[in-house]
Coordinates of C-alpha atoms in Angstrom, one line a residue:
M8 CA -0.1 0.1 0.0
M9 CA 0.9 3.8 -0.5
S10 CA 0.3 6.2 2.4
A11 CA -1.2 9.5 1.5
G12 CA 1.0 12.7 1.8
D13 CA 4.6 12.3 0.1
G14 CA 4.8 8.6 0.1
Y15 CA 4.6 8.9 -3.8
K16 CA 8.2 10.6 -3.8
Y17 CA 10.0 7.2 -3.9
L18 CA 8.9 6.6 -7.2
L19 CA 10.4 9.6 -8.5
K20 CA 13.8 9.3 -7.1
S21 CA 15.6 7.2 -9.7
V22 CA 13.5 8.9 -12.8
A23 CA 15.9 10.2 -15.3
A24 CA 16.0 13.9 -15.4
G25 CA 16.9 14.6 -19.1
D26 CA 15.0 14.6 -22.0
G27 CA 16.4 11.5 -23.6
D28 CA 17.2 10.7 -27.3
R29 CA 13.9 11.9 -29.2
N30 CA 15.0 9.7 -32.3
L31 CA 14.3 6.6 -30.3
S32 CA 10.8 5.4 -30.0
T33 CA 9.8 3.2 -27.1
P34 CA 9.6 4.4 -23.6
L35 CA 12.5 2.1 -22.4
T36 CA 15.2 3.0 -25.2
L37 CA 14.1 6.6 -25.0
Y38 CA 16.2 7.5 -21.9
Y39 CA 18.8 4.6 -23.0
A40 CA 21.9 7.1 -22.2
E41 CA 20.3 8.9 -19.1
A42 CA 21.1 8.0 -15.5
G43 CA 17.8 6.8 -14.1
S44 CA 14.4 5.1 -15.1
P45 CA 11.9 6.4 -17.4
P46 CA 9.2 8.8 -16.0
G47 CA 5.8 7.1 -15.4
F48 CA 2.8 6.6 -17.4
W49 CA -1.2 6.5 -17.0
L50 CA -2.9 3.3 -17.2
G51 CA -6.4 2.0 -16.6
S52 CA -10.1 3.1 -17.9
G53 CA -10.6 5.3 -14.8
I54 CA -8.4 7.9 -16.1
V55 CA -11.0 9.3 -18.4
A56 CA -13.0 10.6 -15.3
F57 CA -10.1 13.2 -14.4
G58 CA -10.6 16.7 -16.0
R59 CA -12.3 16.7 -19.1
G60 CA -11.3 13.2 -20.4
S61 CA -8.1 14.5 -21.9
L62 CA -5.8 12.3 -19.9
A63 CA -4.7 9.3 -22.2
A64 CA -3.3 5.9 -21.1
G65 CA 0.2 5.9 -22.0
S66 CA 0.6 9.4 -21.4
Q67 CA 3.6 10.8 -19.0
V68 CA 2.9 11.1 -15.2
S69 CA 4.1 14.5 -14.0
E70 CA 5.4 15.0 -10.4
Q71 CA 2.5 17.6 -9.9
Q72 CA -0.2 15.0 -10.9
L73 CA 1.0 12.4 -8.7
Q74 CA 1.1 15.0 -6.1
L75 CA -2.5 15.8 -6.6
L76 CA -4.0 12.6 -6.9
I77 CA -1.8 10.3 -4.7
G78 CA -0.4 13.0 -2.3
M79 CA -3.7 15.0 -1.8
G80 CA -6.5 12.7 -3.4
R81 CA -7.5 15.2 -5.9
D82 CA -7.8 15.6 -9.8
P83 CA -4.6 15.2 -11.2
L84 CA -5.7 17.6 -14.0
T85 CA -8.0 20.2 -12.1
G86 CA -7.0 19.9 -8.6
A87 CA -10.5 19.4 -7.7
P88 CA -11.3 17.2 -4.6
L89 CA -12.3 13.6 -5.4
G90 CA -15.2 12.8 -2.5
R91 CA -13.7 13.2 0.7
A92 CA -10.1 14.2 1.9
Y93 CA -8.0 11.5 3.4
Q94 CA -8.2 10.9 6.8
Q95 CA -6.0 12.5 9.2
F96 CA -4.5 10.6 12.0
A97 CA -2.7 11.8 15.2
T98 CA 0.9 11.8 15.2
V99 CA 3.0 9.9 18.0
A100 CA 3.8 12.9 20.0
E101 CA 0.1 14.3 19.7
R102 CA -1.1 11.0 21.2
V103 CA 1.6 10.8 23.9
E104 CA 0.5 14.7 24.8
E105 CA -3.4 13.5 24.9
R106 CA -2.6 10.4 27.3
A107 CA -0.3 12.4 29.6
R108 CA -3.0 15.0 30.0
R109 CA -5.5 12.7 31.0
L110 CA -3.0 11.6 34.3
G111 CA -4.2 12.8 37.4
P112 CA -2.5 16.0 38.5
N113 CA -1.9 14.8 42.1
L114 CA 0.6 11.9 41.0
D115 CA 4.0 11.6 42.5
P116 CA 6.3 13.6 40.0
Q117 CA 8.7 10.4 39.8
Y118 CA 5.7 8.0 39.4
R119 CA 4.3 10.4 36.6
A120 CA 7.3 10.3 34.9
E121 CA 7.5 6.3 34.7
L122 CA 4.1 6.5 33.4
V123 CA 4.9 9.0 30.8
A124 CA 8.0 7.1 29.7
R125 CA 6.0 4.1 29.5
I126 CA 3.1 5.8 27.2
E127 CA 6.1 7.0 24.8
S128 CA 7.2 3.7 24.5
E129 CA 3.7 2.1 23.7
E130 CA 2.8 5.0 21.2
K131 CA 6.1 4.7 19.7
E132 CA 5.9 1.0 19.0
R133 CA 2.3 1.8 17.5
G134 CA 3.7 4.4 15.0
T135 CA 1.7 6.8 13.3
R136 CA -1.4 5.8 10.9
R137 CA -1.5 7.1 7.4
A138 CA -4.4 7.0 5.1
V139 CA -4.2 4.6 2.4
A140 CA -3.7 6.6 -1.4
G141 CA -2.9 3.7 -3.5
F142 CA -2.1 -0.1 -3.8
D143 CA 1.4 -0.8 -5.4
Y144 CA 1.5 -3.8 -7.5
T145 CA 4.9 -4.7 -8.8
F146 CA 5.2 -6.9 -12.0
S147 CA 8.4 -8.6 -12.5
V148 CA 9.4 -10.8 -15.7
P149 CA 11.0 -14.0 -14.9
K150 CA 14.8 -14.1 -14.5
S151 CA 15.2 -15.8 -17.8
V152 CA 13.5 -13.0 -19.6
S153 CA 15.4 -10.3 -17.9
A154 CA 18.8 -12.3 -19.1
I155 CA 17.8 -12.6 -22.6
W156 CA 16.4 -8.5 -22.6
A157 CA 19.7 -7.5 -20.7
V158 CA 22.0 -8.8 -23.8
A159 CA 19.9 -8.9 -26.8
D160 CA 19.6 -6.1 -29.6
A161 CA 17.9 -2.8 -29.3
G162 CA 14.9 -4.5 -31.5
T163 CA 14.7 -7.6 -29.6
Q164 CA 14.7 -5.4 -26.3
S165 CA 11.9 -3.5 -27.4
L166 CA 9.8 -6.4 -28.3
I167 CA 10.2 -7.9 -25.1
A168 CA 9.3 -4.8 -23.3
A169 CA 6.5 -4.4 -25.3
A170 CA 5.1 -7.8 -24.1
H171 CA 5.7 -7.0 -20.5
H172 CA 3.4 -3.9 -20.8
A173 CA 0.9 -5.5 -22.9
A174 CA 0.7 -8.3 -20.0
V175 CA 0.5 -5.5 -17.2
A176 CA -1.9 -3.4 -19.1
E177 CA -4.2 -6.6 -19.2
M178 CA -3.8 -7.4 -15.6
V179 CA -4.9 -3.9 -14.9
E180 CA -8.0 -4.7 -16.8
L181 CA -8.3 -8.0 -14.7
V182 CA -8.3 -6.1 -11.7
E183 CA -11.0 -3.6 -13.0
R184 CA -13.1 -6.7 -14.1
E185 CA -12.8 -8.9 -11.3
V186 CA -11.4 -7.0 -8.2
A187 CA -12.0 -3.3 -8.0
A188 CA -15.1 -2.5 -5.9
T189 CA -16.0 0.2 -3.6
R190 CA -18.4 0.1 -0.5
V191 CA -21.5 2.1 0.5
G192 CA -23.9 2.0 3.1
A193 CA -23.9 2.9 6.8
T194 CA -20.5 4.2 8.1
G195 CA -18.8 3.4 11.6
P196 CA -16.5 0.9 13.0
D197 CA -17.5 -2.1 10.7
G198 CA -17.4 0.1 7.6
A199 CA -19.8 0.2 4.7
V200 CA -22.0 -2.9 4.2
A201 CA -22.5 -3.3 0.4
Q202 CA -20.1 -3.5 -2.3
A203 CA -20.7 -1.2 -5.4
D204 CA -19.0 -1.5 -9.0
V205 CA -16.5 1.5 -10.0
M206 CA -15.8 3.1 -13.3
G207 CA -12.3 1.5 -13.5
V208 CA -9.4 2.5 -11.9
A209 CA -6.8 4.9 -12.6
A210 CA -2.9 4.0 -12.3
T211 CA 0.5 4.8 -12.8
A212 CA 3.4 2.8 -14.1
F213 CA 7.0 3.1 -13.5
D214 CA 9.4 0.8 -15.3
H215 CA 12.7 -0.3 -13.6
Y216 CA 15.5 -1.7 -15.2
D217 CA 17.8 -3.5 -12.7
S218 CA 17.8 -4.8 -8.9
R219 CA 19.7 -3.3 -6.2
S220 CA 22.8 -5.5 -7.0
H221 CA 22.5 -4.1 -10.6
D222 CA 21.4 -7.6 -12.0
P223 CA 18.9 -7.0 -14.8
Q224 CA 15.4 -7.2 -13.3
L225 CA 13.0 -5.5 -15.9
H226 CA 9.9 -4.8 -13.7
T227 CA 7.2 -2.4 -13.6
H228 CA 5.6 -0.6 -10.4
V229 CA 2.1 -0.1 -10.8
V230 CA 0.2 2.3 -8.4
I231 CA -3.5 2.1 -8.4
S232 CA -5.1 5.0 -6.9
N233 CA -7.5 4.7 -3.9
K234 CA -9.8 7.1 -5.5
V235 CA -12.5 5.5 -7.5
K236 CA -16.0 6.6 -9.1
T237 CA -18.9 4.7 -8.4
V238 CA -21.1 3.5 -11.4
Q239 CA -24.5 3.7 -9.2
D240 CA -24.4 7.4 -8.2
G241 CA -21.0 8.9 -9.7
R242 CA -19.7 9.7 -6.3
W243 CA -16.0 9.4 -5.8
R244 CA -15.1 7.0 -3.1
T245 CA -12.1 4.7 -1.9
L246 CA -11.4 1.0 -3.2
D247 CA -12.6 -1.8 -1.0
G248 CA -8.8 -2.9 0.1
R249 CA -10.0 -6.6 0.9
P250 CA -10.0 -7.8 -2.6
M251 CA -7.5 -6.0 -3.3
H252 CA -5.0 -7.8 -1.0
R253 CA -6.8 -11.1 -1.4
A254 CA -6.1 -11.2 -5.4
V255 CA -2.2 -10.2 -5.0
V256 CA -1.0 -13.7 -5.8
A257 CA -3.5 -14.7 -8.3
I258 CA -2.9 -11.4 -10.3
S259 CA 1.1 -12.1 -10.3
E260 CA 0.7 -15.9 -11.5
M261 CA -1.8 -14.9 -14.1
Y262 CA 0.6 -12.1 -15.4
N263 CA 3.5 -14.8 -15.4
A264 CA 1.3 -16.9 -17.9
V265 CA 0.2 -14.1 -20.0
L266 CA 3.7 -12.9 -20.3
A267 CA 4.8 -16.2 -21.5
D268 CA 2.0 -16.4 -24.2
H269 CA 2.7 -13.1 -25.5
L270 CA 6.6 -14.0 -25.6
T271 CA 5.8 -17.2 -27.2
R272 CA 3.6 -15.9 -30.1
T273 CA 6.3 -13.2 -30.7
F274 CA 9.4 -15.2 -30.5
G275 CA 8.4 -18.9 -30.5
L276 CA 10.0 -19.5 -27.1
G277 CA 9.8 -22.7 -25.1
W278 CA 9.2 -22.9 -21.1
E279 CA 10.1 -25.5 -18.9
T280 CA 10.0 -25.5 -14.7
R281 CA 13.0 -24.8 -12.4
E282 CA 13.2 -25.9 -8.8
R283 CA 13.7 -23.0 -6.2
G284 CA 14.1 -24.8 -3.0
R285 CA 11.3 -27.1 -1.3
D286 CA 10.0 -23.6 0.6
R287 CA 9.1 -22.1 -2.9
N288 CA 6.9 -22.9 -6.2
P289 CA 9.0 -24.0 -9.1
A290 CA 9.8 -21.4 -11.4
W291 CA 8.9 -21.4 -15.4
E292 CA 11.7 -20.1 -17.2
I293 CA 12.6 -20.0 -21.0
T294 CA 14.1 -23.2 -22.5
G295 CA 17.6 -22.6 -23.7
V296 CA 18.8 -20.3 -21.2
P297 CA 21.1 -22.2 -18.6
D298 CA 20.9 -22.2 -14.8
E299 CA 24.6 -20.9 -14.9
L300 CA 23.4 -17.4 -16.4
I301 CA 20.2 -17.2 -14.2
G302 CA 22.6 -17.7 -11.3
E303 CA 25.1 -14.9 -12.8
F304 CA 22.1 -12.5 -12.9
S305 CA 21.0 -13.4 -9.5
T306 CA 23.3 -11.9 -7.0
R307 CA 20.5 -10.2 -4.8
S308 CA 18.7 -13.5 -4.5
K309 CA 21.9 -15.2 -3.4
F310 CA 22.4 -12.8 -0.7
I311 CA 18.7 -12.9 0.5
E312 CA 18.7 -17.0 0.4
E313 CA 22.2 -17.0 2.5
E314 CA 20.7 -14.6 5.1
K315 CA 17.6 -16.5 5.0
N316 CA 19.4 -19.7 6.0
R317 CA 21.3 -18.0 8.5
L318 CA 17.9 -16.9 10.3
I319 CA 16.5 -20.3 9.8
D320 CA 19.2 -22.0 11.6
T321 CA 19.1 -19.5 14.5
Y322 CA 15.3 -20.1 14.8
V323 CA 16.1 -23.7 15.0
A324 CA 18.9 -23.3 17.7
R325 CA 16.3 -21.1 19.5
H326 CA 13.1 -23.2 19.5
G327 CA 14.5 -26.8 18.6
R328 CA 12.5 -27.3 15.5
Q329 CA 12.1 -26.2 12.0
P330 CA 9.9 -23.1 11.3
S331 CA 6.6 -23.5 9.6
P332 CA 6.1 -22.4 6.2
R333 CA 4.5 -19.0 7.0
T334 CA 7.4 -18.3 9.4
V335 CA 10.0 -19.1 6.5
L336 CA 8.1 -16.3 4.3
K337 CA 8.7 -14.0 7.0
L338 CA 12.2 -14.5 7.6
R339 CA 12.8 -14.3 3.9
D340 CA 11.2 -11.1 4.2
Q341 CA 13.5 -10.2 7.0
A342 CA 16.6 -11.3 5.0
T343 CA 15.2 -9.3 2.0
L344 CA 15.3 -5.9 4.2
A345 CA 18.5 -6.8 6.0
T346 CA 20.3 -7.4 2.7
R347 CA 19.1 -4.3 0.7
P348 CA 21.8 -2.1 -0.5
D349 CA 21.4 1.5 -1.1
K350 CA 20.1 2.6 -4.3
D351 CA 22.4 3.3 -7.1
V352 CA 21.3 4.9 -10.1
R353 CA 22.9 4.1 -13.5
S354 CA 22.2 4.5 -17.3
L355 CA 20.6 1.6 -19.2
A356 CA 23.8 1.9 -21.5
D357 CA 26.1 1.4 -19.0
L358 CA 24.1 -1.6 -17.5
T359 CA 23.7 -3.2 -20.6
A360 CA 27.5 -3.1 -21.6
Q361 CA 28.1 -4.8 -18.4
W362 CA 25.4 -7.4 -18.6
R363 CA 26.4 -8.5 -22.2
Q364 CA 30.2 -8.7 -21.0
R365 CA 29.2 -10.9 -17.9
A366 CA 26.8 -12.9 -20.0
T367 CA 29.5 -13.6 -22.7
H368 CA 31.9 -14.7 -19.9
V369 CA 29.2 -17.3 -18.8
L370 CA 28.2 -18.4 -22.0
S371 CA 31.8 -18.8 -23.7
E372 CA 30.3 -17.0 -26.8
D373 CA 29.1 -13.3 -27.9
A374 CA 25.8 -13.0 -25.7
T375 CA 24.1 -10.8 -28.3
T376 CA 24.4 -13.4 -30.9
W377 CA 23.3 -16.0 -28.5
A378 CA 20.1 -13.9 -27.4
Q379 CA 19.5 -13.5 -31.4
A380 CA 19.8 -17.1 -32.3
L381 CA 17.1 -18.1 -29.2
T382 CA 14.7 -15.6 -30.1
G383 CA 15.0 -15.6 -33.9
R384 CA 12.9 -19.0 -34.5
Q385 CA 11.0 -19.0 -38.0
A386 CA 8.2 -21.3 -37.0
L387 CA 6.0 -20.4 -34.0
P388 CA 4.8 -23.1 -31.9
A389 CA 0.8 -24.0 -31.8
T390 CA -1.3 -22.4 -29.6
V391 CA -4.3 -23.5 -27.6
R392 CA -8.0 -21.5 -28.0
A393 CA -10.6 -21.6 -25.3
D394 CA -12.6 -24.1 -27.7
D395 CA -9.8 -26.9 -27.9
V396 CA -9.9 -27.6 -24.1
P397 CA -12.3 -30.5 -23.6
L398 CA -14.8 -29.9 -20.3
D399 CA -13.6 -33.3 -18.6
V400 CA -10.1 -32.0 -18.9
I401 CA -11.2 -28.5 -17.1
D402 CA -13.0 -30.9 -14.6
Q403 CA -9.8 -32.7 -14.0
I404 CA -7.6 -30.0 -13.5
G405 CA -10.2 -28.2 -11.2
Q406 CA -10.0 -31.2 -9.0
A407 CA -6.0 -31.3 -9.3
V408 CA -6.0 -27.5 -8.2
T409 CA -8.0 -28.3 -5.1
G410 CA -6.0 -31.2 -4.3
V411 CA -2.9 -29.1 -4.6
V412 CA -4.4 -26.2 -2.5
G413 CA -5.9 -28.5 -0.1
E414 CA -2.0 -29.5 0.4
K415 CA -1.0 -26.2 1.5
R416 CA -3.9 -24.6 3.3
S417 CA -6.8 -25.7 5.7
T418 CA -9.4 -23.3 4.0
W419 CA -9.1 -21.2 1.0
T420 CA -11.2 -18.8 -1.4
R421 CA -11.6 -18.4 -5.1
W422 CA -8.5 -16.1 -5.4
N423 CA -6.2 -19.0 -3.9
L424 CA -7.7 -21.6 -6.6
H425 CA -7.1 -18.8 -9.3
A426 CA -3.5 -18.7 -8.3
E427 CA -3.2 -22.4 -8.6
A428 CA -5.3 -22.8 -11.6
S429 CA -2.6 -20.4 -13.5
R430 CA 0.3 -22.5 -12.2
Q431 CA -1.4 -25.9 -13.3
L432 CA -2.1 -24.0 -16.9
M433 CA 1.4 -22.6 -17.5
G434 CA 2.4 -25.4 -19.6
L435 CA -0.1 -24.3 -22.1
R436 CA 0.3 -21.5 -24.6
F437 CA -2.9 -19.9 -25.5
A438 CA -3.7 -17.9 -28.4
S439 CA -4.8 -14.8 -26.8
T440 CA -5.1 -14.0 -23.0
M441 CA -9.2 -13.9 -23.5
D442 CA -8.7 -17.8 -24.3
R443 CA -6.5 -17.8 -21.1
T444 CA -9.0 -15.8 -18.9
A445 CA -12.0 -18.1 -20.1
I446 CA -10.3 -21.3 -19.7
T447 CA -8.9 -20.2 -16.2
G448 CA -12.4 -19.1 -14.9
L449 CA -13.9 -22.6 -16.1
V450 CA -10.9 -24.3 -14.0
V451 CA -11.5 -22.0 -11.1
D452 CA -15.6 -23.1 -11.3
A453 CA -14.6 -26.5 -11.3
G454 CA -12.1 -26.2 -8.2
E455 CA -15.0 -24.5 -6.3
Q456 CA -17.3 -27.5 -7.4
A457 CA -14.8 -29.9 -6.0
S458 CA -14.4 -28.0 -2.8
L459 CA -16.6 -28.1 0.3
R460 CA -18.4 -24.6 0.8
L461 CA -17.8 -23.5 4.7
T462 CA -19.6 -20.1 4.0
P463 CA -23.2 -20.6 4.7
P464 CA -26.0 -19.7 1.9
E465 CA -27.8 -16.6 2.3
L466 CA -31.1 -17.0 4.2
A467 CA -32.8 -14.1 2.4
V468 CA -32.9 -13.1 -1.3
S469 CA -31.5 -9.4 -1.6
P470 CA -33.3 -6.6 -3.7
A471 CA -32.4 -6.4 -7.1
Q472 CA -30.4 -3.1 -6.7
F473 CA -28.2 -5.2 -4.2
R474 CA -27.5 -8.0 -6.4
R475 CA -24.8 -8.4 -8.9
A476 CA -24.8 -9.4 -12.3
D477 CA -24.5 -13.1 -11.2
G478 CA -27.1 -12.9 -8.9
S479 CA -24.8 -12.8 -6.0
S480 CA -25.5 -10.3 -3.3
R481 CA -23.6 -7.2 -2.6
F482 CA -23.6 -7.4 1.0
R483 CA -21.2 -10.3 0.6
P484 CA -17.5 -9.2 -0.9
Y485 CA -17.1 -10.9 -4.2
A486 CA -15.0 -14.3 -4.1
S487 CA -15.1 -14.0 -0.3
T488 CA -16.8 -17.6 0.1
V489 CA -14.4 -20.0 2.3
F490 CA -13.7 -23.5 1.3
S491 CA -12.3 -26.7 2.6
S492 CA -12.6 -30.2 1.6
E493 CA -14.2 -33.3 3.5
H494 CA -10.8 -35.0 3.5
L495 CA -9.4 -31.9 5.7
L496 CA -12.3 -32.0 8.0
E497 CA -12.2 -35.7 8.4
A498 CA -8.5 -35.2 9.3
E499 CA -9.3 -32.9 11.8
D500 CA -12.0 -35.0 13.4
R501 CA -9.2 -37.7 13.7
L502 CA -6.9 -35.3 15.5
L503 CA -9.8 -34.1 17.8
N504 CA -10.7 -37.5 18.9
R505 CA -7.0 -38.5 19.4
A506 CA -6.4 -35.4 21.7
E507 CA -9.4 -37.0 24.1
K508 CA -7.5 -40.0 24.7
T509 CA -5.4 -40.4 27.6
T510 CA -3.8 -43.4 27.3
A511 CA -0.3 -43.9 25.4
P512 CA 1.9 -46.8 24.0
T513 CA 3.4 -48.8 26.9
V514 CA 6.4 -50.8 26.8
P515 CA 6.2 -54.0 29.6
L516 CA 8.9 -53.7 32.6
E517 CA 10.5 -57.1 31.4
T518 CA 11.8 -55.2 28.3
I519 CA 12.9 -52.4 30.3
E520 CA 14.9 -54.8 32.7
T521 CA 16.3 -56.8 29.7
T522 CA 17.3 -53.8 28.2
T523 CA 19.1 -51.6 31.1
G524 CA 19.4 -54.4 33.7
K525 CA 17.3 -54.3 37.0
P526 CA 17.2 -51.3 39.3
D527 CA 18.9 -51.8 42.5
R528 CA 17.2 -51.3 45.9
E529 CA 17.7 -47.7 45.5
G530 CA 16.2 -47.4 42.3
R531 CA 19.7 -46.4 40.7
L532 CA 20.5 -47.5 37.0
L533 CA 24.3 -48.4 36.2
G534 CA 25.8 -48.4 32.9
E535 CA 25.9 -46.6 29.5
D536 CA 22.1 -47.5 28.8
Q537 CA 20.9 -44.8 31.1
A538 CA 19.6 -42.4 28.5
A539 CA 17.9 -45.8 26.6
A540 CA 16.3 -46.7 30.0
L541 CA 15.0 -43.1 30.8
T542 CA 13.1 -43.2 27.2
A543 CA 11.9 -46.7 27.8
I544 CA 10.4 -45.9 31.4
A545 CA 8.8 -42.9 29.9
L546 CA 7.1 -45.0 27.3
S547 CA 5.8 -47.5 30.0
G548 CA 3.3 -44.9 30.8
R549 CA 4.5 -45.1 34.4
V550 CA 4.7 -42.0 36.7
V551 CA 8.7 -41.7 36.8
E552 CA 10.7 -39.1 39.0
V553 CA 13.9 -38.3 37.7
L554 CA 16.9 -37.0 39.7
V555 CA 20.0 -36.4 37.9
G556 CA 23.3 -35.8 39.6
P557 CA 26.9 -34.9 38.8
A558 CA 28.1 -36.3 35.6
G559 CA 29.1 -39.9 35.6
A560 CA 28.0 -43.6 35.6
G561 CA 25.3 -44.3 38.3
N562 CA 24.2 -40.5 38.8
T563 CA 20.9 -40.9 37.1
T564 CA 18.2 -42.0 39.6
C565 CA 14.8 -43.1 38.6
R566 CA 11.9 -44.0 41.0
V567 CA 8.8 -45.9 39.2

């Protein structure tokens, strides 16, 4: 998320200040020799609501426009307020002052100072809340794509960038079609009560060339404004943040699949899976790009993995067990922040020269020639249309999707199924994004049918004005139904039944005596098998008192 105020300024820190070479046409090559990244550009059908509709998709974003829209919640062209102003929250100092003022006037000065110090510590830990001005989505091409783009000739670089931009624009359309909504109704602690459709979203996109370690990493930051226009009454409101967060992974997976389709249709590239470790999903990379080159251009990832592994080792030493998958993700995020170097802005010309030199050394051949051979295939592979996929195959994939999701989660929503459906369909290359979207939706529907619905049905029918086109109620957020499976619920029942049992496996006393020797009259066990004896006695289910003396034979006493 992006905060209101000056939160937008980080997007401008690396933007090139010069005008570039006007003889070069694409947004990326226009600033080829300039230090920094290209200026941002506008995306989304919602931008037509600004001013008199003169703002066009693809037009350049100015700092003043960002300040008005993201910083102040105003029309970027006219400066007119877009609905209510962003909410203002008290600062840490203001909250401390207010709480200190409420302390009794007759308190002992020393005790009062202790209370104020405690208040300051609590409020500092809470931090200062800021209103949400936008949602920041980052679309990054796979590492093999970045590797080819980094060393290819200018024409191939432009085609790869065009495929990337097309996929990004189509993901913004997906957000507009299935994710973006606002809320209307009563206000208060629980918020509004019904979702309402919006007239598209307004987004700004900023291209970046590299990672903080200056490895090639073509990616685009897309900031979707929190200000949207409501269809039913034309009023400006804010986005419902719940679906914007829930759909993040599904949008990312869909972007990867759509980008692969675009690149295959353009260059005839093949795709294959590459393992990334047990705690991460396999990655799809371009066939023919060696792991050695991907590793050469993954310096940042290496630092993160090394730090993550160190944090895992520390966790195991402290807790005596391996961290859960969720904890591993948190440790990876911590490692990402800990290893982040300061950003150093360079020109694409300088970066490209270095990348080609590094790649040539790894490939043992000219990197640009290698990229030209890989992307210069004459015959393009066959692609799939939506009508080519039989319904029984869709049902099979839907069941597979549900099975995979059920191995990772105890409950799930439509967006969890959507993300896995994109992974399952990644091996197919579709003729168009419309074909992929249609089949993905059918697979997700099949996954829902194969799941067990936990969210109860509605007890009453909503009036027509509060129903969506598919008949669902606007009083329930779209795609918020929670699913599970009978298999998982049965497993939970078995665990609960086991938890109610108070018995345990037992070992006969004769077995213990045979293994360790009989205890003497004081219950003392001698010899090298003391640890084994303690384990066996514990397994016997008897009450045991264990007294451990100084190190040495015969100093462990067990009373049975």
